[in-house]
PDB file of C-alpha atoms in Angstrom:
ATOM      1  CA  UNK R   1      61.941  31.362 143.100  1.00  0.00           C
ATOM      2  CA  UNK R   2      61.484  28.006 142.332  1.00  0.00           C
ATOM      3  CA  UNK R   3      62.629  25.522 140.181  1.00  0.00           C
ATOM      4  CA  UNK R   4      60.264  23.594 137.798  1.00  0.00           C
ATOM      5  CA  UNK R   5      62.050  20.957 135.933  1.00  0.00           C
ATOM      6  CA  UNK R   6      59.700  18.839 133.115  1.00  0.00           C
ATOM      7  CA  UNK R   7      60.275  15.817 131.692  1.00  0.00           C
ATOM      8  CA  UNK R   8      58.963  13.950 128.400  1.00  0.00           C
ATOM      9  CA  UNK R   9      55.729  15.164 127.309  1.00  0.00           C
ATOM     10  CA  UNK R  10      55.692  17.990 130.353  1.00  0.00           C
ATOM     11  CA  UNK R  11      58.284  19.667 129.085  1.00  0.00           C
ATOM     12  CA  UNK R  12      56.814  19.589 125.039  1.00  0.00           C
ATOM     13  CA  UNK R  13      53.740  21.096 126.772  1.00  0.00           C
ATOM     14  CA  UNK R  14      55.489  23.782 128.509  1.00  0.00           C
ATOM     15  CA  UNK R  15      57.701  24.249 125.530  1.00  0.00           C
ATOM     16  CA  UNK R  16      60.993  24.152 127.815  1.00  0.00           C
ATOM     17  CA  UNK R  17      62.292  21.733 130.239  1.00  0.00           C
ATOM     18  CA  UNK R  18      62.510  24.304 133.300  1.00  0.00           C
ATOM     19  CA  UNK R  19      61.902  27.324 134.734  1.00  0.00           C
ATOM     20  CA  UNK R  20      61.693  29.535 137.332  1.00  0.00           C
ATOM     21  CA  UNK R  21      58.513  30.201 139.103  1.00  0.00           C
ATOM     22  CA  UNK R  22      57.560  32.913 142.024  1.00  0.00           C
ATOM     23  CA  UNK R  23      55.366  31.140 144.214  1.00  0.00           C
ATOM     24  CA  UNK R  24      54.831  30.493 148.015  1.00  0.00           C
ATOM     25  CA  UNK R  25      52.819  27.483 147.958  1.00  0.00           C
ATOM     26  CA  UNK R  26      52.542  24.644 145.559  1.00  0.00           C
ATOM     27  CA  UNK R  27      48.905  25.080 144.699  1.00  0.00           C
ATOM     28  CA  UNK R  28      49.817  28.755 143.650  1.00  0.00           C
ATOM     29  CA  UNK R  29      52.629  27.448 141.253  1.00  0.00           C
ATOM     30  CA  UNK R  30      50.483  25.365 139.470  1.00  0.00           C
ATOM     31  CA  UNK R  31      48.160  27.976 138.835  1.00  0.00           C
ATOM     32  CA  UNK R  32      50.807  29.749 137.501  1.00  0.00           C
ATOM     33  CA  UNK R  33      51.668  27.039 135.604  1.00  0.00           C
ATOM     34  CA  UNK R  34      48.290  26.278 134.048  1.00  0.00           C
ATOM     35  CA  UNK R  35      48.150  30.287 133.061  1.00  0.00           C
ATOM     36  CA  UNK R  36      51.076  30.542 131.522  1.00  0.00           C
ATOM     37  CA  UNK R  37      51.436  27.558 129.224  1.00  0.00           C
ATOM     38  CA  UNK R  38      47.416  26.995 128.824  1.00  0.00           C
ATOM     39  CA  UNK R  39      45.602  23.970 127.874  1.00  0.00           C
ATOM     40  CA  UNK R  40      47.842  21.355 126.745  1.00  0.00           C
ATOM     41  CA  UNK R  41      49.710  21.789 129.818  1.00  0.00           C
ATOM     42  CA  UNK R  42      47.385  22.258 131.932  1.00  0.00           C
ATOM     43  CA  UNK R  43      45.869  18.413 130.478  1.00  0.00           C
ATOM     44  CA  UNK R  44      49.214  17.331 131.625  1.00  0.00           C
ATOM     45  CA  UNK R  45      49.262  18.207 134.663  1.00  0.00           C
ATOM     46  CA  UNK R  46      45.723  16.707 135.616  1.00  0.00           C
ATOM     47  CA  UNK R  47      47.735  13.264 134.626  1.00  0.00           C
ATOM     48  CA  UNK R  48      51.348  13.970 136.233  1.00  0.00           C
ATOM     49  CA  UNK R  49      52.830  13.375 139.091  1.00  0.00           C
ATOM     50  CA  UNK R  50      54.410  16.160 140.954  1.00  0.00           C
ATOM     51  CA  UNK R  51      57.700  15.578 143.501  1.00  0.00           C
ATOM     52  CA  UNK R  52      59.080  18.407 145.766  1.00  0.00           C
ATOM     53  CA  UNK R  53      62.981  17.554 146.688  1.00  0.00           C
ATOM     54  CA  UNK R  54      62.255  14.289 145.081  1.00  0.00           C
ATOM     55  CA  UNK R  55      58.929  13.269 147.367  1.00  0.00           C
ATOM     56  CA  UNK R  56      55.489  13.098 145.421  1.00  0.00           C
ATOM     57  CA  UNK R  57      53.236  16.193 146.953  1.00  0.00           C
ATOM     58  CA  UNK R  58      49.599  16.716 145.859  1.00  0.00           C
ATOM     59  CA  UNK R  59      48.482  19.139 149.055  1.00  0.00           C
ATOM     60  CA  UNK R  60      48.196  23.033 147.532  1.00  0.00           C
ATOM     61  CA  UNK R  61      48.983  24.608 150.607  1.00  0.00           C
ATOM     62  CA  UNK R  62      52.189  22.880 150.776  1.00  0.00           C
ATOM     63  CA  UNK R  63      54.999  25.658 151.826  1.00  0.00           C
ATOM     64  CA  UNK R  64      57.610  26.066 148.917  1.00  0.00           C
ATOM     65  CA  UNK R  65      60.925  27.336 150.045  1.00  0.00           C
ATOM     66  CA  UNK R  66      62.157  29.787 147.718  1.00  0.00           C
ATOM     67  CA  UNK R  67      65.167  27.412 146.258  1.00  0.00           C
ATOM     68  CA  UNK R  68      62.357  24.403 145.687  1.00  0.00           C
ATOM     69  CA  UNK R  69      62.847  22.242 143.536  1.00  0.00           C
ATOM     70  CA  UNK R  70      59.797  20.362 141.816  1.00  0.00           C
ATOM     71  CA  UNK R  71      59.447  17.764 138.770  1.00  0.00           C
ATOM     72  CA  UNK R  72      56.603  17.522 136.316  1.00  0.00           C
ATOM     73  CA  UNK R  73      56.296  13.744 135.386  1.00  0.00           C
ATOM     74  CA  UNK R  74      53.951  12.819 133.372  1.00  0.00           C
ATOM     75  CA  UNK R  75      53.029   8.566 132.800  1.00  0.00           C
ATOM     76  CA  UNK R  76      55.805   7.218 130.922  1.00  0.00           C
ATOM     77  CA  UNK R  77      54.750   4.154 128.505  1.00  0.00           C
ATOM     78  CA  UNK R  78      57.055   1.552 127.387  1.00  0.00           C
ATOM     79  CA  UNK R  79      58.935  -1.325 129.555  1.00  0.00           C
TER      80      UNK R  79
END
């Protein structure tokens, strides 16, 4: 299973700042995502970026390893 860590207004949206999500492929994740936590996430996620092991990803057919580890980051404001 993966790992799905949020930050800042990701994890308010998902109402926790990880989980643990059964998926093969990063497109499938984030529909699993999207279902689970519904619209306000799901708006977040259209504006976040997404890195695997730390790299930004964006392809849904990406392969996730079954110890991934993904962050939600959503655009910080400030300076």
């Amino acid at each position: 299973m993966a790992t799905v860590r949020y930050f800042a207004g990701a994890a308010e949206a998902a109402g926790t700042e990880s989980e643990r999500v059964d998926a093969d492929e990063l497109g499938a994740l984030l529909a699993d995502l999207r279902e689970r936590h519904g619209a306000e996430l799901t708006r977040v996620l259209a504006l976040s970026s997404v890195l695997h092991e730390g790299q930004y990803v964006s392809d849904p057919q990406l392969p996730l390893a079954h110890d991934a580890v993904l962050d939600v980051l959503p655009p910080f404001a400030g300076g």
